[in-house]
Short mmCIF file of C-alpha atoms in Angstrom, two decimals:
data_model
loop_
_atom_site.label_atom_id
_atom_site.label_comp_id
_atom_site.label_asym_id
_atom_site.label_seq_id
_atom_site.Cartn_x
_atom_site.Cartn_y
_atom_site.Cartn_z
CA UNK G 36 -83.92 -12.78 -4.29
CA UNK G 37 -81.52 -9.93 -4.86
CA UNK G 38 -82.57 -6.84 -2.91
CA UNK G 39 -81.51 -3.24 -3.38
CA UNK G 40 -79.85 -2.17 -0.13
CA UNK G 41 -79.54 1.60 0.24
CA UNK G 42 -77.07 2.77 2.89
CA UNK G 43 -76.57 6.07 4.62
CA UNK G 44 -73.48 7.68 3.14
CA UNK G 45 -71.28 7.50 6.23
CA UNK G 46 -68.89 5.03 7.91
CA UNK G 47 -68.52 3.30 4.58
CA UNK G 48 -66.32 0.46 5.82
CA UNK G 49 -68.87 -0.56 8.45
CA UNK G 50 -71.91 -1.02 6.23
CA UNK G 51 -71.61 -4.52 4.78
CA UNK G 52 -70.17 -6.10 7.97
CA UNK G 53 -73.12 -4.75 9.96
CA UNK G 54 -75.62 -6.38 7.57
CA UNK G 55 -73.72 -9.67 7.76
CA UNK G 56 -73.62 -9.54 11.58
CA UNK G 57 -77.36 -8.86 11.78
CA UNK G 58 -78.05 -11.70 9.35
CA UNK G 59 -76.13 -13.93 11.76
CA UNK G 60 -78.24 -12.56 14.60
CA UNK G 61 -81.63 -13.25 13.00
CA UNK G 62 -80.92 -16.23 10.73
CA UNK G 63 -78.57 -18.24 12.93
CA UNK G 64 -74.87 -19.21 13.05
CA UNK G 65 -73.07 -19.27 9.72
CA UNK G 66 -75.73 -17.31 7.85
CA UNK G 67 -73.63 -14.15 7.77
CA UNK G 68 -71.05 -15.87 5.58
CA UNK G 69 -73.74 -16.74 3.01
CA UNK G 70 -74.70 -13.10 2.36
CA UNK G 71 -73.82 -12.17 -1.24
CA UNK G 72 -73.06 -8.68 -2.56
CA UNK G 73 -72.69 -7.06 -5.96
CA UNK G 74 -72.73 -3.51 -7.26
CA UNK G 75 -75.29 -2.03 -9.65
CA UNK G 76 -73.89 -1.28 -13.10
CA UNK G 77 -71.72 1.86 -13.26
CA UNK G 78 -71.58 2.27 -9.47
CA UNK G 79 -68.49 2.70 -7.29
CA UNK G 80 -67.94 0.46 -4.25
CA UNK G 81 -68.47 3.47 -1.96
CA UNK G 82 -71.87 4.20 -3.49
CA UNK G 83 -74.84 3.94 -1.08
CA UNK G 84 -76.58 1.57 -3.53
CA UNK G 85 -75.68 -2.12 -3.21
CA UNK G 86 -77.38 -5.32 -4.31
CA UNK G 87 -77.60 -8.02 -1.65
CA UNK G 88 -78.86 -11.59 -1.50
CA UNK G 89 -79.87 -12.74 1.99
CA UNK G 90 -80.30 -16.37 3.14
CA UNK G 91 -83.98 -15.92 3.97
CA UNK G 92 -87.28 -14.35 2.99
CA UNK G 93 -88.56 -10.79 3.32
CA UNK G 94 -88.96 -11.10 7.08
CA UNK G 95 -85.20 -11.45 7.46
CA UNK G 96 -84.59 -8.41 5.24
CA UNK G 97 -87.06 -6.37 7.29
CA UNK G 98 -85.46 -7.44 10.58
CA UNK G 99 -81.97 -6.56 9.35
CA UNK G 100 -83.06 -3.13 8.05
CA UNK G 101 -84.99 -2.25 11.21
CA UNK G 102 -82.10 -3.09 13.56
CA UNK G 103 -79.35 -1.57 11.40
CA UNK G 104 -77.81 1.85 11.99
CA UNK G 105 -76.40 2.31 8.48
CA UNK G 106 -79.08 0.76 6.26
CA UNK G 107 -81.54 3.37 5.05
CA UNK G 108 -83.82 0.78 3.51
CA UNK G 109 -83.98 -2.60 1.75
CA UNK G 110 -86.15 -2.80 -1.37
CA UNK G 111 -87.52 -5.38 -3.76
CA UNK G 112 -86.10 -3.92 -6.97
CA UNK G 113 -88.77 -3.85 -9.70
CA UNK G 114 -86.63 -2.07 -12.25
CA UNK G 115 -83.79 0.34 -12.96
CA UNK G 116 -82.22 2.21 -15.84
CA UNK G 117 -80.16 5.22 -16.85
CA UNK G 118 -83.30 7.02 -18.09
CA UNK G 119 -86.98 6.94 -17.17
CA UNK G 120 -87.69 5.22 -20.50
CA UNK G 121 -85.28 2.41 -19.54
CA UNK G 122 -86.86 2.30 -16.09
CA UNK G 123 -90.33 1.82 -17.62
CA UNK G 124 -89.08 -1.01 -19.81
CA UNK G 125 -87.38 -2.70 -16.86
CA UNK G 126 -90.46 -2.43 -14.61
CA UNK G 127 -92.74 -3.80 -17.35
CA UNK G 128 -90.44 -6.81 -17.71
CA UNK G 129 -90.56 -7.58 -13.97
CA UNK G 130 -92.84 -10.64 -13.41
CA UNK G 131 -96.51 -9.78 -12.81
CA UNK G 132 -96.78 -12.50 -10.17
CA UNK G 133 -94.31 -10.50 -8.09
CA UNK G 134 -95.99 -7.11 -8.68
CA UNK G 135 -99.74 -7.70 -8.63
CA UNK G 136 -100.10 -8.92 -4.98
CA UNK G 137 -99.05 -5.41 -3.88
CA UNK G 138 -101.31 -3.50 -6.29
CA UNK G 139 -104.71 -4.90 -5.25
CA UNK G 140 -107.81 -2.67 -4.84
CA UNK G 141 -108.09 -3.34 -1.10
CA UNK G 142 -104.52 -2.16 -0.36
CA UNK G 143 -103.13 1.31 0.34
CA UNK G 144 -99.86 2.69 -0.96
CA UNK G 145 -97.51 5.66 -1.02
CA UNK G 146 -94.92 6.67 -3.62
CA UNK G 147 -91.77 8.48 -2.42
CA UNK G 148 -89.26 10.15 -4.73
CA UNK G 149 -85.75 10.17 -3.28
CA UNK G 150 -82.36 11.18 -4.66
CA UNK G 151 -78.64 11.00 -3.97
CA UNK G 152 -76.17 13.64 -5.14
CA UNK G 153 -78.84 15.99 -6.44
CA UNK G 154 -81.97 17.89 -5.38
CA UNK G 155 -85.38 17.17 -6.95
CA UNK G 156 -87.96 19.93 -6.59
CA UNK G 157 -91.55 19.24 -5.48
CA UNK G 158 -92.81 19.90 -8.99
CA UNK G 159 -90.33 17.42 -10.47
CA UNK G 160 -91.32 14.85 -7.85
CA UNK G 161 -94.98 15.18 -8.82
CA UNK G 162 -94.11 14.82 -12.50
CA UNK G 163 -92.10 11.68 -11.78
CA UNK G 164 -94.96 10.13 -9.80
CA UNK G 165 -97.47 10.98 -12.54
CA UNK G 166 -95.21 9.31 -15.11
CA UNK G 167 -95.65 5.92 -13.37
CA UNK G 168 -99.04 5.31 -15.04
CA UNK G 169 -97.67 2.11 -16.59
CA UNK G 170 -97.75 0.52 -13.10
CA UNK G 171 -101.36 -0.65 -12.45
CA UNK G 172 -101.92 0.80 -8.98
CA UNK G 173 -105.50 -0.12 -7.99
CA UNK G 174 -105.42 0.64 -4.27
CA UNK G 175 -105.94 3.90 -2.42
CA UNK G 176 -103.26 6.43 -1.57
CA UNK G 177 -102.45 6.68 2.15
CA UNK G 178 -99.65 9.08 3.05
CA UNK G 179 -99.53 8.30 6.78
CA UNK G 180 -99.78 4.53 7.23
CA UNK G 181 -99.79 2.81 3.84
CA UNK G 182 -99.73 -0.94 3.44
CA UNK G 183 -96.98 -0.64 0.85
CA UNK G 184 -94.34 2.03 0.23
CA UNK G 185 -92.78 2.40 -3.21
CA UNK G 186 -89.61 4.37 -3.90
CA UNK G 187 -88.23 6.10 -6.95
CA UNK G 188 -84.53 6.76 -6.31
CA UNK G 189 -82.42 8.80 -8.68
CA UNK G 190 -78.67 9.44 -8.73
CA UNK G 191 -76.83 12.05 -10.75
CA UNK G 192 -74.00 11.55 -13.24
CA UNK G 193 -71.44 13.24 -11.00
CA UNK G 194 -67.66 12.94 -11.07
CA UNK G 195 -65.04 12.36 -8.40
CA UNK G 196 -64.43 15.96 -7.29
CA UNK G 197 -67.70 16.92 -5.65
CA UNK G 198 -67.37 14.88 -2.45
CA UNK G 199 -69.41 11.90 -3.70
CA UNK G 200 -68.30 8.49 -4.98
CA UNK G 201 -67.80 8.58 -8.76
CA UNK G 202 -70.61 7.21 -10.94
CA UNK G 203 -70.33 6.97 -14.72
CA UNK G 204 -74.00 7.43 -15.54
CA UNK G 205 -77.19 8.59 -13.87
CA UNK G 206 -79.29 5.71 -12.50
CA UNK G 207 -82.99 5.53 -11.61
CA UNK G 208 -84.30 2.74 -9.36
CA UNK G 209 -87.90 1.76 -8.60
CA UNK G 210 -88.72 -0.68 -5.83
CA UNK G 211 -91.03 -1.73 -3.02
CA UNK G 212 -89.79 -1.13 0.50
CA UNK G 213 -89.23 -4.35 2.42
CA UNK G 214 -87.69 -2.84 5.55
CA UNK G 215 -86.43 0.52 6.78
CA UNK G 216 -84.08 1.63 9.55
CA UNK G 217 -85.26 3.04 12.85
CA UNK G 218 -82.98 6.03 13.44
CA UNK G 219 -84.96 7.39 16.41
CA UNK G 220 -82.62 5.78 18.94
CA UNK G 221 -79.64 7.98 17.99
CA UNK G 222 -81.23 11.27 19.10
CA UNK G 223 -82.41 9.49 22.25
CA UNK G 224 -78.94 8.22 23.20
CA UNK G 225 -76.78 11.12 21.98
CA UNK G 226 -73.92 11.91 24.35
CA UNK G 227 -74.77 15.59 24.78
CA UNK G 228 -77.95 14.64 26.66
CA UNK G 229 -76.38 11.84 28.75
CA UNK G 230 -75.88 12.38 32.46
CA UNK G 231 -72.42 10.87 32.87
CA UNK G 232 -69.76 11.00 30.15
CA UNK G 233 -65.98 11.27 30.07
CA UNK G 234 -63.33 12.34 27.55
CA UNK G 235 -63.25 8.87 26.00
CA UNK G 236 -67.00 8.11 26.07
CA UNK G 237 -67.93 6.17 22.94
CA UNK G 238 -70.14 7.99 20.43
CA UNK G 239 -73.69 6.62 20.54
CA UNK G 240 -73.82 5.58 16.89
CA UNK G 241 -70.49 3.77 17.11
CA UNK G 242 -71.50 2.07 20.38
CA UNK G 243 -74.64 0.70 18.71
CA UNK G 244 -72.63 -0.45 15.70
CA UNK G 245 -70.26 -2.29 18.05
CA UNK G 246 -73.24 -3.90 19.80
CA UNK G 247 -74.55 -5.06 16.42
CA UNK G 248 -71.15 -6.51 15.53
CA UNK G 249 -71.25 -8.36 18.85
CA UNK G 250 -74.81 -9.56 18.00
CA UNK G 251 -76.15 -8.36 21.37
CA UNK G 252 -79.65 -9.67 22.07
CA UNK G 253 -81.86 -10.88 24.94
CA UNK G 254 -80.43 -13.79 26.90
CA UNK G 255 -76.80 -12.99 26.03
CA UNK G 256 -74.14 -11.71 28.44
CA UNK G 257 -71.90 -8.89 27.17
CA UNK G 258 -68.73 -7.87 29.00
CA UNK G 259 -66.63 -4.70 28.66
CA UNK G 260 -63.26 -4.89 30.49
CA UNK G 261 -62.64 -1.14 29.91
CA UNK G 262 -66.12 0.05 30.81
CA UNK G 263 -65.39 3.72 31.59
CA UNK G 264 -68.70 5.58 31.58
CA UNK G 265 -70.57 2.57 30.15
CA UNK G 266 -71.47 3.77 26.64
CA UNK G 267 -70.96 0.34 25.03
CA UNK G 268 -72.93 -1.47 27.73
CA UNK G 269 -75.78 1.04 27.36
CA UNK G 270 -76.06 0.09 23.67
CA UNK G 271 -75.92 -3.65 24.45
CA UNK G 272 -78.57 -3.25 27.17
CA UNK G 273 -80.86 -1.41 24.73
CA UNK G 274 -80.84 -4.53 22.55
CA UNK G 275 -81.82 -6.66 25.54
CA UNK G 276 -78.46 -8.18 26.50
CA UNK G 277 -77.34 -8.66 30.09
CA UNK G 278 -74.24 -6.60 30.76
CA UNK G 279 -71.17 -6.64 32.95
CA UNK G 280 -68.15 -4.34 33.09
CA UNK G 281 -64.81 -3.65 34.73
CA UNK G 282 -62.33 -0.80 34.97
CA UNK G 283 -59.00 -0.33 36.72
CA UNK G 284 -60.08 3.06 38.11
CA UNK G 285 -62.40 2.51 41.09
CA UNK G 286 -63.39 6.18 40.99
CA UNK G 287 -65.02 5.63 37.59
CA UNK G 288 -67.08 2.54 38.41
CA UNK G 289 -67.98 3.43 41.99
CA UNK G 290 -68.07 7.19 42.44
CA UNK G 291 -68.55 8.92 39.09
CA UNK G 292 -69.35 12.57 39.74
CA UNK G 293 -71.67 11.92 42.65
CA UNK G 294 -74.62 9.73 43.67
CA UNK G 295 -76.79 11.01 40.79
CA UNK G 296 -74.10 11.16 38.10
CA UNK G 297 -72.33 7.83 37.56
CA UNK G 298 -72.42 4.74 35.36
CA UNK G 299 -75.58 3.52 37.05
CA UNK G 300 -77.42 6.78 36.37
CA UNK G 301 -76.84 6.33 32.62
CA UNK G 302 -78.86 3.12 32.69
CA UNK G 303 -81.50 4.70 34.92
CA UNK G 304 -81.82 7.63 32.49
CA UNK G 305 -82.87 5.30 29.65
CA UNK G 306 -84.87 2.85 31.82
CA UNK G 307 -82.46 0.05 30.94
CA UNK G 308 -81.57 -2.96 33.10
CA UNK G 309 -78.49 -2.15 35.17
CA UNK G 310 -75.29 -4.17 34.70
CA UNK G 311 -75.14 -7.38 36.69
CA UNK G 312 -72.03 -5.92 38.30
CA UNK G 313 -69.18 -3.49 37.72
CA UNK G 314 -65.77 -4.62 38.93
CA UNK G 315 -62.61 -2.78 39.90
CA UNK G 316 -60.39 -5.10 37.90
CA UNK G 317 -57.11 -4.98 36.00
CA UNK G 318 -57.09 -6.46 32.50
CA UNK G 319 -53.46 -7.45 33.13
CA UNK G 320 -54.38 -9.33 36.36
CA UNK G 321 -57.96 -10.54 35.82
CA UNK G 322 -59.88 -11.55 38.94
CA UNK G 323 -61.43 -14.77 37.61
CA UNK G 324 -60.88 -18.00 39.50
CA UNK G 325 -58.67 -20.57 37.71
CA UNK G 326 -61.40 -23.00 36.63
CA UNK G 327 -63.85 -20.41 35.28
CA UNK G 328 -64.29 -20.60 31.49
CA UNK G 329 -66.77 -19.75 28.71
CA UNK G 330 -68.88 -17.28 30.64
CA UNK G 331 -69.53 -14.43 28.16
CA UNK G 332 -71.35 -14.42 24.83
CA UNK G 333 -69.54 -11.28 23.65
CA UNK G 334 -66.71 -9.04 24.79
CA UNK G 335 -67.08 -5.55 23.30
CA UNK G 336 -64.62 -2.83 24.25
CA UNK G 337 -62.43 0.11 23.31
CA UNK G 338 -58.98 -0.62 24.80
CA UNK G 339 -56.82 2.35 25.88
CA UNK G 340 -54.21 3.01 23.20
CA UNK G 341 -52.55 6.12 24.49
CA UNK G 342 -54.11 9.01 22.54
CA UNK G 343 -56.72 10.56 24.82
CA UNK G 344 -56.18 8.12 27.70
CA UNK G 345 -53.10 5.96 28.22
CA UNK G 346 -53.37 2.38 29.40
CA UNK G 347 -52.56 1.57 33.03
CA UNK G 348 -51.98 -1.68 34.88
CA UNK G 349 -51.56 -2.48 38.56
CA UNK G 350 -48.19 -2.54 40.29
CA UNK G 351 -46.41 0.74 39.88
CA UNK G 352 -42.97 1.18 38.31
CA UNK G 353 -41.00 0.36 41.45
CA UNK G 354 -43.01 -2.79 42.15
CA UNK G 355 -42.69 -4.04 38.57
CA UNK G 356 -38.94 -3.37 38.48
CA UNK G 357 -38.47 -5.20 41.80
CA UNK G 358 -37.23 -2.12 43.65
CA UNK G 359 -40.20 -2.34 46.00
CA UNK G 360 -41.64 -5.50 47.57
CA UNK G 361 -45.35 -6.40 47.23
CA UNK G 362 -47.38 -5.02 50.12
CA UNK G 363 -50.67 -5.72 51.87
CA UNK G 364 -53.15 -2.87 52.24
CA UNK G 365 -53.98 -2.23 55.93
CA UNK G 366 -57.55 -3.09 56.88
CA UNK G 367 -58.40 0.50 57.89
CA UNK G 368 -57.40 1.79 54.42
CA UNK G 369 -59.02 -0.85 52.24
CA UNK G 370 -62.23 1.11 51.53
CA UNK G 371 -60.48 4.17 50.09
CA UNK G 372 -57.17 2.73 48.89
CA UNK G 373 -56.26 3.45 45.26
CA UNK G 374 -53.50 1.06 44.12
CA UNK G 375 -50.47 2.42 42.30
CA UNK G 376 -50.32 1.76 38.56
CA UNK G 377 -47.78 1.62 35.75
CA UNK G 378 -47.97 2.27 31.98
CA UNK G 379 -49.69 -0.48 29.99
CA UNK G 380 -48.46 -0.77 26.39
CA UNK G 381 -50.95 -1.48 23.62
CA UNK G 382 -49.22 -4.71 22.57
CA UNK G 383 -49.48 -6.09 26.11
CA UNK G 384 -53.05 -4.82 26.51
CA UNK G 385 -54.26 -6.50 23.30
CA UNK G 386 -52.47 -9.74 24.20
CA UNK G 387 -54.19 -9.81 27.60
CA UNK G 388 -57.54 -9.03 25.95
CA UNK G 389 -57.19 -11.92 23.49
CA UNK G 390 -56.13 -14.24 26.31
CA UNK G 391 -59.17 -13.20 28.38
CA UNK G 392 -61.55 -13.62 25.46
CA UNK G 393 -60.13 -17.03 24.47
CA UNK G 394 -60.76 -18.29 27.96
CA UNK G 395 -64.03 -16.55 28.87
CA UNK G 396 -66.03 -16.47 25.61
CA UNK G 397 -68.39 -19.30 24.71
CA UNK G 398 -67.77 -21.13 21.43
CA UNK G 399 -69.05 -18.90 18.65
CA UNK G 400 -68.83 -15.85 20.92
CA UNK G 401 -67.58 -12.57 19.52
CA UNK G 402 -64.72 -10.28 20.47
CA UNK G 403 -65.21 -6.74 19.15
CA UNK G 404 -62.58 -4.08 19.84
CA UNK G 405 -60.84 -1.07 18.33
CA UNK G 406 -57.23 -1.20 17.19
CA UNK G 407 -55.27 1.96 16.20
CA UNK G 408 -53.24 2.31 13.02
CA UNK G 409 -51.16 5.05 11.45
CA UNK G 410 -51.97 6.14 7.94
CA UNK G 411 -49.38 6.61 5.21
CA UNK G 412 -47.38 9.83 4.98
CA UNK G 413 -49.64 10.99 2.14
CA UNK G 414 -52.82 10.08 4.01
CA UNK G 415 -53.17 6.83 2.08
CA UNK G 416 -55.32 3.96 3.26
CA UNK G 417 -53.72 2.53 6.38
CA UNK G 418 -54.26 -1.10 5.37
CA UNK G 419 -51.33 -0.90 2.98
CA UNK G 420 -48.99 0.54 5.61
CA UNK G 421 -50.23 -0.74 8.98
CA UNK G 422 -48.74 -3.71 10.86
CA UNK G 423 -50.54 -7.01 10.85
CA UNK G 424 -53.54 -7.18 13.14
CA UNK G 425 -53.14 -9.23 16.33
CA UNK G 426 -54.01 -12.91 16.06
CA UNK G 427 -54.95 -15.77 18.35
CA UNK G 428 -55.43 -19.47 17.50
CA UNK G 429 -58.86 -19.48 19.18
CA UNK G 430 -60.23 -16.73 16.92
CA UNK G 431 -61.14 -16.09 13.31
CA UNK G 432 -61.16 -12.48 12.10
CA UNK G 433 -64.41 -11.91 10.20
CA UNK G 434 -64.50 -8.12 9.84
CA UNK G 435 -62.12 -5.16 10.00
CA UNK G 436 -63.74 -1.74 9.59
CA UNK G 437 -61.58 1.36 9.34
CA UNK G 438 -62.62 4.73 10.75
CA UNK G 439 -60.32 7.55 9.65
CA UNK G 440 -59.95 9.98 12.54
CA UNK G 441 -57.34 12.39 11.20
CA UNK G 442 -54.83 12.86 8.39
CA UNK G 443 -52.34 10.52 10.09
CA UNK G 444 -54.39 8.35 12.41
CA UNK G 445 -57.14 5.71 12.06
CA UNK G 446 -58.69 3.06 14.18
CA UNK G 447 -60.03 -0.27 12.96
CA UNK G 448 -62.92 -2.12 14.54
CA UNK G 449 -61.92 -5.79 14.61
CA UNK G 450 -64.60 -8.47 14.94
CA UNK G 451 -63.40 -11.96 15.85
CA UNK G 452 -65.35 -15.17 16.40
CA UNK G 453 -64.18 -17.90 18.75
CA UNK G 454 -63.73 -21.05 16.67
CA UNK G 455 -61.54 -23.25 18.91
CA UNK G 456 -61.70 -24.18 22.61
CA UNK G 457 -59.15 -22.75 25.02
CA UNK G 458 -56.47 -25.27 26.05
CA UNK G 459 -53.01 -25.17 27.63
CA UNK G 460 -51.47 -25.94 24.25
CA UNK G 461 -53.30 -23.03 22.62
CA UNK G 462 -52.15 -20.78 25.45
CA UNK G 463 -48.50 -21.67 24.68
CA UNK G 464 -49.03 -21.04 20.95
CA UNK G 465 -50.68 -17.69 21.73
CA UNK G 466 -47.74 -16.65 23.90
CA UNK G 467 -45.37 -17.37 21.01
CA UNK G 468 -47.50 -15.32 18.59
CA UNK G 469 -47.62 -12.48 21.08
CA UNK G 470 -43.81 -12.39 21.36
CA UNK G 471 -43.49 -12.37 17.57
CA UNK G 472 -46.15 -9.68 17.23
CA UNK G 473 -44.51 -7.52 19.87
CA UNK G 474 -41.06 -7.83 18.27
CA UNK G 475 -42.46 -6.75 14.89
CA UNK G 476 -44.59 -4.01 16.37
CA UNK G 477 -43.90 -0.51 15.13
CA UNK G 478 -42.34 1.88 17.65
CA UNK G 479 -45.35 4.17 17.67
CA UNK G 480 -47.46 1.36 19.10
CA UNK G 481 -45.42 1.25 22.29
CA UNK G 482 -45.99 3.33 25.36
CA UNK G 483 -46.26 7.06 24.65
CA UNK G 484 -45.17 6.96 21.00
CA UNK G 485 -48.63 6.68 19.49
CA UNK G 486 -49.65 9.95 21.13
CA UNK G 487 -46.58 11.65 19.67
CA UNK G 488 -47.23 10.25 16.22
CA UNK G 489 -50.76 11.59 16.26
CA UNK G 490 -50.22 15.04 17.73
CA UNK G 491 -46.70 16.09 16.64
CA UNK G 492 -46.38 17.91 13.29
CA UNK G 493 -45.53 15.73 10.35
CA UNK G 494 -41.92 15.85 9.14
CA UNK G 495 -42.92 16.35 5.53
CA UNK G 496 -45.32 18.97 4.32
CA UNK G 497 -48.78 17.77 3.38
CA UNK G 498 -49.57 17.57 -0.33
CA UNK G 499 -51.21 20.53 -1.97
CA UNK G 500 -54.92 20.50 -1.12
CA UNK G 501 -55.80 21.56 -4.69
CA UNK G 502 -54.18 18.38 -6.02
CA UNK G 503 -56.04 16.13 -3.60
CA UNK G 504 -59.44 14.79 -4.80
CA UNK G 505 -62.35 16.14 -2.83
CA UNK G 506 -63.91 12.70 -2.53
CA UNK G 507 -62.49 11.20 0.67
CA UNK G 508 -64.33 7.89 0.96
CA UNK G 509 -64.20 6.63 4.53
CA UNK G 510 -63.66 10.09 6.04
CA UNK G 511 -67.39 10.70 6.13
#
């Protein structure tokens, strides 16, 4: 069955990949690739209304909608049209065997009139509901806990200069709700009420989206090698996953801002299971023993790429350059010793992350991480101007979701699935790809230059704002 999937009008690039990831979560491996999409007639790709076919029954649709952050609801579409006369004709033509089981005398129902791009007054809503007499409702109305919820959804015939995706004609949909999103968790986990946060703490909504892309669930182990204040692990723990993290800064993972304000207190605040452990570890020199492989079900992280926090690795400049010999920390200073560090370029950081994930993820495990890109000089979509995304022979890229952060700067959430076992031969191939990737890397990706590209004034003046369409797509 084709369902009407209505999205929240935000983070447009993330919407379909989240549904596909959740289908994989509830319907099993490979099911995400069988999800089919198409657009209603006269609708733009950025419209919140999409038609979707899922590889399962209504229970799968309800599970996906309830877990999703960006799905407003999934509906069995009984009819649609550009006018209410066309809607009536379409609903009448919908098979009775599909409609009548939900219109029985012993059932309760509620009709909701919703809109996008326009405001419908209470009087108009009542008139719309009263016009649905051609649908043989025989049950009782229950506004609090109905057995079935029916929606009339209307769009306006707006253009491209009012901030909304362009639609040629007005459309009216009527359908039965199959599943709806639970948005209560976002106010609960919002950063402004969290005990311990830092300048790079991941926004709660984005952290939950990343956890969904990593298909976090009970019985799975999720690892974040750049844990910081633990926002991503908090989201994974909410969905029942076991968690584990690491950070190069011991003051972050051990001390925080005191005994009652640290990473552990964030989990205590929400009554979530604490991480199995938090390590002081360097992504460039991982602490795992040589024979340890395929330990994590997902690695979800936000690597440092030099905008708000630059990447660091162990060693220090003098040690790396060979000016200073390696040293052993005296026993009396081991408890409070903070090792010296050196800059850690993004290209090297991503290479080490892919190497870690190839070795430590189980087959079919997911690597989810952010990757920064510069947008075009005119603010154009970065995919036409950005360098190729990093690759690894162990992984298949299944989703890339762009989040535009400023006029010149975006970041893309990459979701990769491990499809090949880690071997010595693959390690050699990966090293060759890394050298090629680093040689072709743009200068702004290297140490310090990304920060300059983001924060220094552009060389050319920005185009006239009056000439720029108001509709900005993925900005929202």
